[in-house]
Each structure stands twice: as C-alpha cells, then as structure tokens.
PDB file of C-alpha atoms in Angstrom:
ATOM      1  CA  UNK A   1     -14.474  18.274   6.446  1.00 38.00           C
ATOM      2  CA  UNK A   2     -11.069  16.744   5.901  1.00 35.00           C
ATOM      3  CA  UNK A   3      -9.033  14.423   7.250  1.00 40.00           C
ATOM      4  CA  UNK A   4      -6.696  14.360   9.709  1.00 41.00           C
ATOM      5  CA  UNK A   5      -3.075  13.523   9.463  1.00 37.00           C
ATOM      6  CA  UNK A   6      -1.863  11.434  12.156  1.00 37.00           C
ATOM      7  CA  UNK A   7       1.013   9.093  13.207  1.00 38.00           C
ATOM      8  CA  UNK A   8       2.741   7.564  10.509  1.00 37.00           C
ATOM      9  CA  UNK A   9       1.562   4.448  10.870  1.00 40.00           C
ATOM     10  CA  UNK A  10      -1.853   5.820  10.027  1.00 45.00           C
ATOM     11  CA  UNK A  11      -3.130   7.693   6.778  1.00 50.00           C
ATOM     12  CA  UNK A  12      -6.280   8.870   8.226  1.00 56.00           C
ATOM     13  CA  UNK A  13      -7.907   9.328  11.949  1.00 86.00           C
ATOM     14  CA  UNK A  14     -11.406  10.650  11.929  1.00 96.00           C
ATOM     15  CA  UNK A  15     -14.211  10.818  14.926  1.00 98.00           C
ATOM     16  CA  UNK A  16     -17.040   8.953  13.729  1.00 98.00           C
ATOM     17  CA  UNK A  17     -20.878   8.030  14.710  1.00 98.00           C
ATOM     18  CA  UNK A  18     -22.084   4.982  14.143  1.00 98.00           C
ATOM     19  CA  UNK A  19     -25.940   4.466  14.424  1.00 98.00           C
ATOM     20  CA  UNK A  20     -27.120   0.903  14.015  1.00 98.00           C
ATOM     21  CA  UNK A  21     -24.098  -0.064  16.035  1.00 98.00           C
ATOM     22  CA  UNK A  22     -25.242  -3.184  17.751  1.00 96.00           C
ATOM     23  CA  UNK A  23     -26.562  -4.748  14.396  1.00 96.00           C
ATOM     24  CA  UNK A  24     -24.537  -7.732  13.195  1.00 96.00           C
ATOM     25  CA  UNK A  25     -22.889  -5.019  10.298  1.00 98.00           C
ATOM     26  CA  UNK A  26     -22.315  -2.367  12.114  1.00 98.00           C
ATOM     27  CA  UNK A  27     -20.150  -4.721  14.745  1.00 97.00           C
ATOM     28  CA  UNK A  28     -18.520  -4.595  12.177  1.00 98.00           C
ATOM     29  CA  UNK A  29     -18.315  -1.195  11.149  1.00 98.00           C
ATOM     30  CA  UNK A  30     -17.122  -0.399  14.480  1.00 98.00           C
ATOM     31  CA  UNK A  31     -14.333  -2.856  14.685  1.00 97.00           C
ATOM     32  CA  UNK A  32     -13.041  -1.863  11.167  1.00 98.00           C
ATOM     33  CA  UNK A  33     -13.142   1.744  11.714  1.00 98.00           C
ATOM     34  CA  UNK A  34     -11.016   1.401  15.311  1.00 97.00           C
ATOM     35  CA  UNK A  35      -8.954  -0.818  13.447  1.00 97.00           C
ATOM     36  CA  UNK A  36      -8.202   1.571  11.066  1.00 96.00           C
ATOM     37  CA  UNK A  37      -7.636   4.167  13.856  1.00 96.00           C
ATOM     38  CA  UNK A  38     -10.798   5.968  13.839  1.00 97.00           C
ATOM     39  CA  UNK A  39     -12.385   6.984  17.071  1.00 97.00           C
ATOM     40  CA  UNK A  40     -16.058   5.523  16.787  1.00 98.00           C
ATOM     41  CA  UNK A  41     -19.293   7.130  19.127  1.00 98.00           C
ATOM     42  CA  UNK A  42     -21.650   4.475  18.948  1.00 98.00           C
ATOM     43  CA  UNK A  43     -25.577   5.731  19.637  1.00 98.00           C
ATOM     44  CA  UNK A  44     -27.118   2.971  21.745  1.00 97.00           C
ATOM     45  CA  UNK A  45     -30.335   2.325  22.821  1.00 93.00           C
ATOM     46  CA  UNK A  46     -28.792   0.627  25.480  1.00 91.00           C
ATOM     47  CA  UNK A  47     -25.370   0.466  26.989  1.00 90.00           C
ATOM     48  CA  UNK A  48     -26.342  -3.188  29.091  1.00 86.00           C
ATOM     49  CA  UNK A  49     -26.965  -4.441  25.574  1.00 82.00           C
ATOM     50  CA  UNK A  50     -23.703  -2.531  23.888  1.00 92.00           C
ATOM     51  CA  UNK A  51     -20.999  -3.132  26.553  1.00 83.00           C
ATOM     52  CA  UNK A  52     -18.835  -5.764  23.806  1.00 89.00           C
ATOM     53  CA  UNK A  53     -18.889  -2.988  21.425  1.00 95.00           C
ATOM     54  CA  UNK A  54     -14.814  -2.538  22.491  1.00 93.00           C
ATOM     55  CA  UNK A  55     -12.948   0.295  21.839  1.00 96.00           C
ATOM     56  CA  UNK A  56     -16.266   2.366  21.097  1.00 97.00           C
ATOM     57  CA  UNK A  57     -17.610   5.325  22.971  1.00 97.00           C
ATOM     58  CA  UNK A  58     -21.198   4.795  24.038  1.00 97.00           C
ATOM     59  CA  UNK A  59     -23.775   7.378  23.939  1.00 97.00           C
ATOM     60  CA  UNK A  60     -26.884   6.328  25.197  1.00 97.00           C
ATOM     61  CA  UNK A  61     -30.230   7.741  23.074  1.00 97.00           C
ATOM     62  CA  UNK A  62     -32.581   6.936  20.114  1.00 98.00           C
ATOM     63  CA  UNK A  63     -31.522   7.132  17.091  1.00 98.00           C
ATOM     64  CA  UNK A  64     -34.956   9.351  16.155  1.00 98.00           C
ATOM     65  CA  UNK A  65     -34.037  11.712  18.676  1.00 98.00           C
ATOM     66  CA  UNK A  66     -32.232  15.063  17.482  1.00 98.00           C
ATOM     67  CA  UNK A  67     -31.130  15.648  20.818  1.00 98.00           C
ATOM     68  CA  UNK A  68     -29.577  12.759  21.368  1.00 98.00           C
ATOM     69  CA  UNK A  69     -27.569  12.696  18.083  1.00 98.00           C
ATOM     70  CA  UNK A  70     -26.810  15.956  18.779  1.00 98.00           C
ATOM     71  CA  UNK A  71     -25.176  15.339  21.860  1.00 98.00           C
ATOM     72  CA  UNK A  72     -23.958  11.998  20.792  1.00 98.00           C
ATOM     73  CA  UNK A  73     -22.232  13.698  17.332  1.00 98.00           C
ATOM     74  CA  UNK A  74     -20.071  16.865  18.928  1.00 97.00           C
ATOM     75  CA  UNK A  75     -17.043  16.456  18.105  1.00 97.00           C
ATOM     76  CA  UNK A  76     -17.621  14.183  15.344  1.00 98.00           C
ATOM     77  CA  UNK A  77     -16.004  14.005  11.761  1.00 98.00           C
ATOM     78  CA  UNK A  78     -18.300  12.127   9.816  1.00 98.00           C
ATOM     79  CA  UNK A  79     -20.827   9.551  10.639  1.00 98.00           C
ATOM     80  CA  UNK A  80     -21.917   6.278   8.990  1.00 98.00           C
ATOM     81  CA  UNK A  81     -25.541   5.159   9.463  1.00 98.00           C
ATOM     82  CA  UNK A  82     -25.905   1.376   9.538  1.00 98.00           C
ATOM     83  CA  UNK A  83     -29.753   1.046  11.252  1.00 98.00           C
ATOM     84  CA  UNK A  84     -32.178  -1.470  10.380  1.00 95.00           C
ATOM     85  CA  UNK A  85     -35.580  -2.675  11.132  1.00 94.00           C
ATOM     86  CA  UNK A  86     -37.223  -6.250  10.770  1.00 89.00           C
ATOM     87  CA  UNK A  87     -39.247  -7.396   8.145  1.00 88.00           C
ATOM     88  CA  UNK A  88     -42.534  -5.979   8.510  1.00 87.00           C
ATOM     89  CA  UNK A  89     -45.236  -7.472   5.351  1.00 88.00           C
ATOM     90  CA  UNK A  90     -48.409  -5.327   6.735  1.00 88.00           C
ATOM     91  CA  UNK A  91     -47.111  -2.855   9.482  1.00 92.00           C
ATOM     92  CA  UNK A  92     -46.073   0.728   8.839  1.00 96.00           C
ATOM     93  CA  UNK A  93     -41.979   1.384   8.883  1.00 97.00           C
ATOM     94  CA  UNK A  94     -40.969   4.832   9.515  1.00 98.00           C
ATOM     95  CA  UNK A  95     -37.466   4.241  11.862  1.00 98.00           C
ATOM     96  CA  UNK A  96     -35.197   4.486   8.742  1.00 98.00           C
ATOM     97  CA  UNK A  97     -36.565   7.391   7.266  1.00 98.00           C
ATOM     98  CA  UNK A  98     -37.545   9.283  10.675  1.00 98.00           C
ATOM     99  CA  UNK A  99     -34.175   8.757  12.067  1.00 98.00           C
ATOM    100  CA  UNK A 100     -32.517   9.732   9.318  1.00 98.00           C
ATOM    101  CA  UNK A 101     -33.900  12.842   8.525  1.00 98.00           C
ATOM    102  CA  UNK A 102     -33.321  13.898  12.126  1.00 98.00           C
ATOM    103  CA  UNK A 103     -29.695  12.698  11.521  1.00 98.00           C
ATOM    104  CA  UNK A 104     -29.823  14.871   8.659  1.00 98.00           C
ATOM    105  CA  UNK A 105     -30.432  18.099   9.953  1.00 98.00           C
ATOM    106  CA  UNK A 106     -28.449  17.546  13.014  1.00 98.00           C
ATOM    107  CA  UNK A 107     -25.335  17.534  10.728  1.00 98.00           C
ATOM    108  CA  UNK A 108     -26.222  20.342   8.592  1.00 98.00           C
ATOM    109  CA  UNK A 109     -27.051  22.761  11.803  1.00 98.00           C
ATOM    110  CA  UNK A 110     -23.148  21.379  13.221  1.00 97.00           C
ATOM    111  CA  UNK A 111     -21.555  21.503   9.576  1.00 98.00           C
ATOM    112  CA  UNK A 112     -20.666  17.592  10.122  1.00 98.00           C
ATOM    113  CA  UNK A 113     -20.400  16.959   6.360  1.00 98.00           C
ATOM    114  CA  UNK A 114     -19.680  13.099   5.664  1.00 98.00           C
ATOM    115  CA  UNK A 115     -22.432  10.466   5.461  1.00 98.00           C
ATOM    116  CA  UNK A 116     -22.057   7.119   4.633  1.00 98.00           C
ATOM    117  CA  UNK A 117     -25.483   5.039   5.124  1.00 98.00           C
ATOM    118  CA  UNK A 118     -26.543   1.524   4.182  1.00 98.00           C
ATOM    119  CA  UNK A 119     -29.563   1.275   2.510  1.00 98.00           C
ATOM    120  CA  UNK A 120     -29.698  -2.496   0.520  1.00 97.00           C
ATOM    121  CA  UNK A 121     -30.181  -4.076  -2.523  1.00 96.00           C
ATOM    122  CA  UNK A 122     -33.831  -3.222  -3.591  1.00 96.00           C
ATOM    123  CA  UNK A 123     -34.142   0.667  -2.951  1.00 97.00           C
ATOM    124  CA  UNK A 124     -34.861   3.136  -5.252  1.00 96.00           C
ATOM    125  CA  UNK A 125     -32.666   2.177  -9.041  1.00 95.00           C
ATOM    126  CA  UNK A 126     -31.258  -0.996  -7.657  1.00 97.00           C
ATOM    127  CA  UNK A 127     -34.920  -2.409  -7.707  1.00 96.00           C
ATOM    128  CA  UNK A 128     -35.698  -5.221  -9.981  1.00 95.00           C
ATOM    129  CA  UNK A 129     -32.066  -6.800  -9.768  1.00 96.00           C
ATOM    130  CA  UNK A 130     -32.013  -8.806  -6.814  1.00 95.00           C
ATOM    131  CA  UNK A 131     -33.142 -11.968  -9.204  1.00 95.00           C
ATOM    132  CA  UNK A 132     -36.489 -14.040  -9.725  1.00 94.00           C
ATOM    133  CA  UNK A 133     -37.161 -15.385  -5.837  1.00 94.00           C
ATOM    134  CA  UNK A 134     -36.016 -11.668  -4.054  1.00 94.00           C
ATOM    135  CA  UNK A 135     -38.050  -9.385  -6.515  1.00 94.00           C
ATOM    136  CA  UNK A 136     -40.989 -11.368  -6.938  1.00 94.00           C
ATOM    137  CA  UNK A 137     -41.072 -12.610  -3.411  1.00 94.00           C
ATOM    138  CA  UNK A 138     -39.087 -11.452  -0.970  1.00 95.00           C
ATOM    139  CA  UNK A 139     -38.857  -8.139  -1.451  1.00 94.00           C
ATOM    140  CA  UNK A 140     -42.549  -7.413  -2.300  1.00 94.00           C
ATOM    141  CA  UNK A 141     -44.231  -9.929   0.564  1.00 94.00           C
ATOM    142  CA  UNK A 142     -41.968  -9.152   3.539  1.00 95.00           C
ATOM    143  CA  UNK A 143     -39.987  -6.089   2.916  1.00 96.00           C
ATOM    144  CA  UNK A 144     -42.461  -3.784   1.026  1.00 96.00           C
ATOM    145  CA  UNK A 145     -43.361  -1.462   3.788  1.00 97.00           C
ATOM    146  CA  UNK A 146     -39.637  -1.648   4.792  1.00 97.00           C
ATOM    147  CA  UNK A 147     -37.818  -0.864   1.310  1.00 97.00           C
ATOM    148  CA  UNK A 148     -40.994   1.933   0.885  1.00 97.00           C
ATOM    149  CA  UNK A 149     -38.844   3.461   4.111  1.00 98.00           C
ATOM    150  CA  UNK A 150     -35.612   2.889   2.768  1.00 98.00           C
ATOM    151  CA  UNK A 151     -36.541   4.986  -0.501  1.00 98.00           C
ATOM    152  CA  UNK A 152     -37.653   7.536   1.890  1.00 98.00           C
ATOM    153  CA  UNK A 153     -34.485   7.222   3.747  1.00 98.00           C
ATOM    154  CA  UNK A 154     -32.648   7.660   0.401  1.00 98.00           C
ATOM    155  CA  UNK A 155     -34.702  10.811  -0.649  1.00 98.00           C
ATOM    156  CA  UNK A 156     -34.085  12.775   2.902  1.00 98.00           C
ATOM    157  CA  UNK A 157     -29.871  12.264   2.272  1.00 98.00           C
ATOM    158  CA  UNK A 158     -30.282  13.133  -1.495  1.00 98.00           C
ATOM    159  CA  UNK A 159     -32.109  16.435  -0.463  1.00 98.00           C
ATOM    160  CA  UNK A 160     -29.442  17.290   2.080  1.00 98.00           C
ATOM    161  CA  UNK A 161     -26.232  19.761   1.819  1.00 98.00           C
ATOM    162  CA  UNK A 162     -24.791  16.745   2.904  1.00 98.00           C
ATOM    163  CA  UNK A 163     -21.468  14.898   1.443  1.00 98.00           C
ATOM    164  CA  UNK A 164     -22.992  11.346   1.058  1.00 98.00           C
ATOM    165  CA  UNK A 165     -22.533   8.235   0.047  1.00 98.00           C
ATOM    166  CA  UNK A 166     -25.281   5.526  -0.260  1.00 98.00           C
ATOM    167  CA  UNK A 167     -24.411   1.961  -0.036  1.00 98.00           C
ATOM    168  CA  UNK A 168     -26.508  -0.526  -1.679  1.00 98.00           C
ATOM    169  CA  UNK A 169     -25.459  -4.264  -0.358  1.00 98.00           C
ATOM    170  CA  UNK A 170     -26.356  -7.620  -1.784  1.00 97.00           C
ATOM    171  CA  UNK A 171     -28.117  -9.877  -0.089  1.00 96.00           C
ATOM    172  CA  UNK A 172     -26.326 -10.375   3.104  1.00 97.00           C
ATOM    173  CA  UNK A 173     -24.248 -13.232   4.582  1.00 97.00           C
ATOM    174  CA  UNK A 174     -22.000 -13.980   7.324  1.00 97.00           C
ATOM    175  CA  UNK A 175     -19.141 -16.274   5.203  1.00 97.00           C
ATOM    176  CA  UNK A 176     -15.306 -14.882   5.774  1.00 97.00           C
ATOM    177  CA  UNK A 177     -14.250 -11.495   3.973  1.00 97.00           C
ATOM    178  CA  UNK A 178     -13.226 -12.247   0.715  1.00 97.00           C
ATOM    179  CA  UNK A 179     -11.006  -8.486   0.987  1.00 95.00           C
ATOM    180  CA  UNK A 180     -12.844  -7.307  -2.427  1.00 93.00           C
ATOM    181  CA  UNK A 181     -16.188  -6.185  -3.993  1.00 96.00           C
ATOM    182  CA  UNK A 182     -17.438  -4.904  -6.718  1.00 97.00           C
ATOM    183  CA  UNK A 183     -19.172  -1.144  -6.681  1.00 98.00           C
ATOM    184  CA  UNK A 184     -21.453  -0.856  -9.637  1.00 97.00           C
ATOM    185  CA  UNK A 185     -24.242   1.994 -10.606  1.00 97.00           C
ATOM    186  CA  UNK A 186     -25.057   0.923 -13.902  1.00 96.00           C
ATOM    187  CA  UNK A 187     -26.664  -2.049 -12.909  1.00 96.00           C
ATOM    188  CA  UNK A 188     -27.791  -3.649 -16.379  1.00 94.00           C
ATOM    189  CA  UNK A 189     -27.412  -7.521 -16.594  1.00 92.00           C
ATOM    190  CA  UNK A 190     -27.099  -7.440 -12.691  1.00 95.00           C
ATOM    191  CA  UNK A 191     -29.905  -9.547 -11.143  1.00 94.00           C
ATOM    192  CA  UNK A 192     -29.177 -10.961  -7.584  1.00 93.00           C
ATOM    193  CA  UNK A 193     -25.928 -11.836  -5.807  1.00 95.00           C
ATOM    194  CA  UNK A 194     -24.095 -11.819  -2.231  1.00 96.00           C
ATOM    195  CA  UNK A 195     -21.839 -10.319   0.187  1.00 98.00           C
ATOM    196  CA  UNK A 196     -20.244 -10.739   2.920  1.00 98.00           C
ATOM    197  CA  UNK A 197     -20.677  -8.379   6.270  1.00 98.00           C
ATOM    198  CA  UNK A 198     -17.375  -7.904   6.983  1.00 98.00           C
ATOM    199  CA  UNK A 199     -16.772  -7.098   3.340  1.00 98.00           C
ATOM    200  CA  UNK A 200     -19.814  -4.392   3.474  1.00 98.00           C
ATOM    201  CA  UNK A 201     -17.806  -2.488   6.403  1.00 98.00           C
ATOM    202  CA  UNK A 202     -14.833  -2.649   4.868  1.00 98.00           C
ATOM    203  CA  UNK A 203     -16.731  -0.798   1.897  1.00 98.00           C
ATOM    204  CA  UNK A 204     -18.250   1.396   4.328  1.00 98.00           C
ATOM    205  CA  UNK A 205     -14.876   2.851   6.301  1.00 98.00           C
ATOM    206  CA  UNK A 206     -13.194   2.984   3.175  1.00 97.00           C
ATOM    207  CA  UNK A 207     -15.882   5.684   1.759  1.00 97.00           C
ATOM    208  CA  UNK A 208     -15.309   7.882   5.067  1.00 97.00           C
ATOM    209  CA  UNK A 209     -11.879   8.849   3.682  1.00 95.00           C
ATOM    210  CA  UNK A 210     -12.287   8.489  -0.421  1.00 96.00           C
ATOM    211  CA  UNK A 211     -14.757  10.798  -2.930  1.00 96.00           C
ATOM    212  CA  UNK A 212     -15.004   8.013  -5.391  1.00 97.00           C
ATOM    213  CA  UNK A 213     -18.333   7.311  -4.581  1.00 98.00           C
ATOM    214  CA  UNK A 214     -19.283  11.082  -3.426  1.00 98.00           C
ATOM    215  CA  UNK A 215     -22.712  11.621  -3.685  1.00 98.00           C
ATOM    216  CA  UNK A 216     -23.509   8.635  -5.686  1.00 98.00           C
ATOM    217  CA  UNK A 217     -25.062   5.033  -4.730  1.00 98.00           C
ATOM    218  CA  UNK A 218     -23.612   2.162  -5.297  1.00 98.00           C
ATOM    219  CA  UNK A 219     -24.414  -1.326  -5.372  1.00 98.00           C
ATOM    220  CA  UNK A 220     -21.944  -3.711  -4.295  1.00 98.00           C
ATOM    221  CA  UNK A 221     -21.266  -6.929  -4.511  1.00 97.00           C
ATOM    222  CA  UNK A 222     -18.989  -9.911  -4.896  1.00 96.00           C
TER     223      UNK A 222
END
C-alpha cells in the first residue's frame, strides 16, 4: 500500500475506515483525516446515531462482523481502529479483541495493509506507568477485564501480516490541541500524564502516511 499523489495542495489522499467512529476520539479522527483530504468510511452501528459524522461515508454494521467490514472496507487504503468499551470491574470484555481480530483477517484476505489502532496507556509494556492513583486503582478496579482485552487486542495485530501501528494514549482529556506530543517506547521514568483528543487524532492520521512508528507502539503524551 502506498500513497496516492493528488492535487497539489495535498501531499497525501488515502480511503480510510474508521471503526469506533462515533466515540468522542474518533470524531475526531474523522474530521482530521477529511481535513487532511482523506476519504473516511465510517462503520456504524447506527446511521440515526452517526448522521453529524460530516463528510464521512456511512456503512452500517458491527464492528465484530467480518462481513460487514468486509463490505464496509472495499476500496479502502488503510484503516484506523479507534473502538472502545466502558469500564467493566467484574464483567467479561471481549469487543476489542473480537472485533479486531475479525478486522484483522478481513485485511489480510483484501491485502489492505495499514493499521493504525488505539489501544491506551496501561496495555501490555506501558503498564505500571500511568502513576500511583491509575495503576493501583484505576486501572486494576475498573478497567482490569477491559485492559485484559486490550492486551488481547494488541496480540491479534502483532500476529498479523499486517503494517501496524499501535497507539498508546495518556489519560484522556478534552482541553484544546496543544499541536504537539511526545511518542516514547522506552518508557523508564514515565509514570502518568495527559493528552488531549484532538492531539491523539492528529497522532493517529499522521501515522496513516509516515513508517516512523511502523510496527512499533508508542506511548504518547504531552
């Protein structure tokens, strides 16, 4: 996969799904990416709840569902995964990992290369930085069975043919872009921090069109 020249005014144009769409980051996603002049297929559940997602196709289907990613990806360039799932301290989360792996195979059997997916601060390496109140709190009271489906998630796009990129966010916020992060994998002397959305899917577009963080997983942050 490579991309596409286009007008001048543009350095890249690329056809991109976005799952996890209607989230409050991956509004954002969208918006960047057709800013950037991408053409964005967003998988809905539904379109009633989707119809401010402007500029976006919408392809109505669950995310879980290789048929509907299938028919929601032809065509496609590259696709950036963005899903979530609420905090869940006793229930059993398997949407991330489920989903993903269907994604996953769906884009090997089209040869539909680029992944970029948002996992968070707290899965797999990047555990045991998030600082005193997330790691011995947070993360193991409310998001245990969540973050046990994000390392899943993780392991199903490591396993693939697939060229990926993991993003690892900071704690989340929704203050005003501050137009920079920082991308770190050696994560020594880093213990909690946070970032803004918007500055997450600016991240997250950027990685559709550079190989600095091919195959790797970084955790970013301000």
């Amino acid at each position: 996969m490579f991309p596409r020249p286009t007008a001048h005014l543009r350095r890249f144009e690329m056809k991109i799904l976005v799952l996890g769409a209607t989230g409050k980051t991956g509004r954002l996603i969208v918006s960047k990416a057709i800013a950037e002049g991408h053409e964005v297929v967003a998988l809905v559940r539904s379109r009633e709840k989707a119809g401010d997602l402007a500029g976006a196709e919408l392809a109505e289907g669950d995310a879980r569902d290789a048929v509907a990613l299938a028919r929601a990806i032809a065509g496609c360039d590259a696709v950036v995964s963005s899903l979530g799932t609420a905090m869940s301290p006793f229930r059993e989360v398997t949407l991330l990992s489920t989903a993903t792996r269907a994604l996953v195979g769906v884009m090997e059997r089209q040869n539909i290369r680029r992944l970029v997916c948002i996992t968070g601060l707290g899965a797999g390496d990047s555990r045991g930085h998030g600082g005193f109140f997330f790691d011995r709190l947070v993360l193991p009271l409310l998001l245990r069975k969540v973050y046990e489906d994000k390392d899943r998630q993780e392991d199903a796009i490591r396993g693939s043919t697939l060229d990926w990129t993991i993003v690892r966010p900071m704690v989340l916020n929704d203050k005003p872009p501050r137009g920079r992060v920082k991308a770190l994998t050696d994560l020594s002397g880093v213990h909690g921090g946070t970032i803004a959305r918007a500055d997450v899917a600016d991240f997250v577009v950027q990685q559709l069109t550079a190989d600095t963080w091919l195959r790797k997983s970084p955790l970013i942050t301000w």
